[in-house]
Amino acid sequence: VQLVESGGGLVQPGGSLRLSCAASGFPFSDSSMNWVRQAPEKGAEWVSTILNTGRVWYADSVKDRFTTSRDNTKNTLILQMNSLRSEDTAVYYCAKGCTWKGGSFQNCEYRGQGTQVTVSG
């Protein structure tokens, strides 16, 4: 399994960024995929899940601002982030094999190296 994120950077509050994740080494079109993020000195936070069917769920903190999509022809996962806030600052990871316990996000079996998103200005 290989997951490679890109697209992070520095953006002012209210701005937008588009993250991409190139996936390989497994049947991407058959797989549920996730975005998680980790802010400095904080635990990993689940952001979004997209099923192989295309159905998507979002954390309340990003709902109506972030959009997750996938291109199965290119084995690519996308996170479009709009109306960014300072509290969105974190390293964003594309992830596979994530688990929840009692409705709480636990961890993921596979994550990429991450891409830094900094909202400041």
mmCIF file of C-alpha atoms in Angstrom:
data_model
loop_
_atom_site.group_PDB
_atom_site.id
_atom_site.type_symbol
_atom_site.label_atom_id
_atom_site.label_comp_id
_atom_site.label_asym_id
_atom_site.label_seq_id
_atom_site.Cartn_x
_atom_site.Cartn_y
_atom_site.Cartn_z
ATOM 1 C CA VAL A 1 0.000 0.000 0.000
ATOM 2 C CA GLN A 2 1.343 3.405 -0.955
ATOM 3 C CA LEU A 3 -0.422 6.696 -0.303
ATOM 4 C CA VAL A 4 1.165 9.980 -1.371
ATOM 5 C CA GLU A 5 -0.462 13.278 -0.446
ATOM 6 C CA SER A 6 0.152 16.625 -2.112
ATOM 7 C CA GLY A 7 -1.339 20.097 -2.321
ATOM 8 C CA GLY A 8 -0.770 21.495 1.133
ATOM 9 C CA GLY A 9 0.578 24.961 1.819
ATOM 10 C CA LEU A 10 0.052 28.305 3.528
ATOM 11 C CA VAL A 11 -3.287 30.019 3.027
ATOM 12 C CA GLN A 12 -5.072 32.950 4.621
ATOM 13 C CA PRO A 13 -8.264 32.449 6.633
ATOM 14 C CA GLY A 14 -11.204 32.141 4.275
ATOM 15 C CA GLY A 15 -9.052 30.721 1.529
ATOM 16 C CA SER A 16 -9.097 27.367 -0.240
ATOM 17 C CA LEU A 17 -6.765 24.454 -0.877
ATOM 18 C CA ARG A 18 -7.134 21.218 -2.820
ATOM 19 C CA LEU A 19 -5.336 18.150 -1.517
ATOM 20 C CA SER A 20 -4.687 15.051 -3.590
ATOM 21 C CA CYS A 21 -3.694 11.529 -2.639
ATOM 22 C CA ALA A 22 -2.183 9.152 -5.175
ATOM 23 C CA ALA A 23 -2.899 5.565 -4.154
ATOM 24 C CA SER A 24 -1.256 2.352 -5.330
ATOM 25 C CA GLY A 25 -0.653 -1.223 -4.291
ATOM 26 C CA PHE A 26 -4.252 -2.189 -3.600
ATOM 27 C CA PRO A 27 -7.631 -2.197 -5.387
ATOM 28 C CA PHE A 28 -8.434 1.486 -4.935
ATOM 29 C CA SER A 29 -11.852 1.396 -6.585
ATOM 30 C CA ASP A 30 -12.991 -1.289 -4.119
ATOM 31 C CA SER A 31 -11.682 0.498 -1.044
ATOM 32 C CA SER A 32 -13.111 2.962 1.461
ATOM 33 C CA MET A 33 -10.734 5.887 1.896
ATOM 34 C CA ASN A 34 -10.306 8.503 4.569
ATOM 35 C CA TRP A 35 -8.783 11.852 5.353
ATOM 36 C CA VAL A 36 -7.450 12.397 8.851
ATOM 37 C CA ARG A 37 -5.481 15.320 10.256
ATOM 38 C CA GLN A 38 -3.184 15.960 13.162
ATOM 39 C CA ALA A 39 -2.514 19.363 14.645
ATOM 40 C CA PRO A 40 0.615 20.075 16.718
ATOM 41 C CA GLU A 41 0.485 18.423 20.134
ATOM 42 C CA LYS A 42 -2.926 16.886 19.380
ATOM 43 C CA GLY A 43 -4.097 13.411 18.499
ATOM 44 C CA ALA A 44 -5.216 12.374 15.061
ATOM 45 C CA GLU A 45 -8.659 13.669 14.082
ATOM 46 C CA TRP A 46 -10.924 12.020 11.535
ATOM 47 C CA VAL A 47 -12.002 14.402 8.759
ATOM 48 C CA SER A 48 -13.888 12.424 6.134
ATOM 49 C CA THR A 49 -14.634 8.956 4.739
ATOM 50 C CA ILE A 50 -15.659 8.052 1.219
ATOM 51 C CA LEU A 51 -16.921 4.571 0.411
ATOM 52 C CA ASN A 52 -16.228 2.731 -2.815
ATOM 53 C CA THR A 53 -19.825 3.631 -3.734
ATOM 54 C CA GLY A 54 -18.999 7.325 -3.470
ATOM 55 C CA ARG A 55 -21.018 7.958 -0.317
ATOM 56 C CA VAL A 56 -19.234 10.437 1.936
ATOM 57 C CA TRP A 57 -19.271 11.339 5.612
ATOM 58 C CA TYR A 58 -17.688 14.403 7.236
ATOM 59 C CA ALA A 59 -16.713 15.443 10.715
ATOM 60 C CA ASP A 60 -18.976 18.195 12.028
ATOM 61 C CA SER A 61 -15.996 20.549 12.189
ATOM 62 C CA VAL A 62 -15.551 20.486 8.394
ATOM 63 C CA LYS A 63 -19.069 19.806 7.140
ATOM 64 C CA ASP A 64 -20.262 22.272 4.485
ATOM 65 C CA ARG A 65 -16.690 23.530 3.989
ATOM 66 C CA PHE A 66 -14.764 20.466 2.824
ATOM 67 C CA THR A 67 -15.622 18.111 -0.050
ATOM 68 C CA THR A 68 -14.143 14.659 -0.526
ATOM 69 C CA SER A 69 -14.197 12.960 -3.910
ATOM 70 C CA ARG A 70 -12.398 10.193 -5.729
ATOM 71 C CA ASP A 71 -11.281 9.461 -9.274
ATOM 72 C CA ASN A 72 -11.112 5.704 -9.620
ATOM 73 C CA THR A 73 -9.670 5.998 -13.146
ATOM 74 C CA LYS A 74 -6.602 7.715 -11.663
ATOM 75 C CA ASN A 75 -6.548 6.015 -8.230
ATOM 76 C CA THR A 76 -6.749 9.463 -6.672
ATOM 77 C CA LEU A 77 -8.468 10.783 -3.569
ATOM 78 C CA ILE A 78 -9.288 14.505 -3.394
ATOM 79 C CA LEU A 79 -10.065 16.873 -0.522
ATOM 80 C CA GLN A 80 -11.338 20.304 -1.540
ATOM 81 C CA MET A 81 -11.111 22.653 1.433
ATOM 82 C CA ASN A 82 -12.947 25.984 1.375
ATOM 83 C CA SER A 83 -13.509 28.704 3.965
ATOM 84 C CA LEU A 84 -10.405 27.596 5.809
ATOM 85 C CA ARG A 85 -9.935 28.586 9.452
ATOM 86 C CA SER A 86 -6.903 28.765 11.686
ATOM 87 C CA GLU A 87 -8.124 25.677 13.527
ATOM 88 C CA ASP A 88 -7.822 23.691 10.275
ATOM 89 C CA THR A 89 -4.037 23.985 10.547
ATOM 90 C CA ALA A 90 -2.657 20.450 10.674
ATOM 91 C CA VAL A 91 -0.856 17.756 8.761
ATOM 92 C CA TYR A 92 -3.422 16.063 6.537
ATOM 93 C CA TYR A 93 -3.170 12.360 5.814
ATOM 94 C CA CYS A 94 -4.804 10.110 3.286
ATOM 95 C CA ALA A 95 -5.611 6.875 5.106
ATOM 96 C CA LYS A 96 -6.933 3.377 4.619
ATOM 97 C CA GLY A 97 -8.164 0.751 7.027
ATOM 98 C CA CYS A 98 -9.391 3.140 9.694
ATOM 99 C CA THR A 99 -11.273 1.906 12.753
ATOM 100 C CA TRP A 100 -13.776 3.336 15.163
ATOM 101 C CA LYS A 101 -14.771 2.139 18.626
ATOM 102 C CA GLY A 102 -17.983 3.227 20.257
ATOM 103 C CA GLY A 103 -18.354 5.839 17.541
ATOM 104 C CA SER A 104 -14.933 7.330 18.270
ATOM 105 C CA PHE A 105 -12.159 7.350 15.712
ATOM 106 C CA GLN A 106 -9.263 5.093 16.736
ATOM 107 C CA ASN A 107 -6.543 4.832 14.123
ATOM 108 C CA CYS A 108 -5.751 3.694 10.582
ATOM 109 C CA GLU A 109 -3.737 0.776 9.317
ATOM 110 C CA TYR A 110 -2.183 2.795 6.485
ATOM 111 C CA ARG A 111 -1.401 6.493 6.155
ATOM 112 C CA GLY A 112 0.653 8.520 3.740
ATOM 113 C CA GLN A 113 3.477 10.832 4.763
ATOM 114 C CA GLY A 114 1.052 13.725 5.082
ATOM 115 C CA THR A 115 0.902 17.246 3.708
ATOM 116 C CA GLN A 116 1.066 20.372 5.879
ATOM 117 C CA VAL A 117 -1.811 22.829 5.754
ATOM 118 C CA THR A 118 -1.256 26.127 7.539
ATOM 119 C CA VAL A 119 -4.025 28.699 7.789
ATOM 120 C CA SER A 120 -2.646 32.020 8.933
ATOM 121 C CA GLY A 121 -2.500 35.628 8.032
#
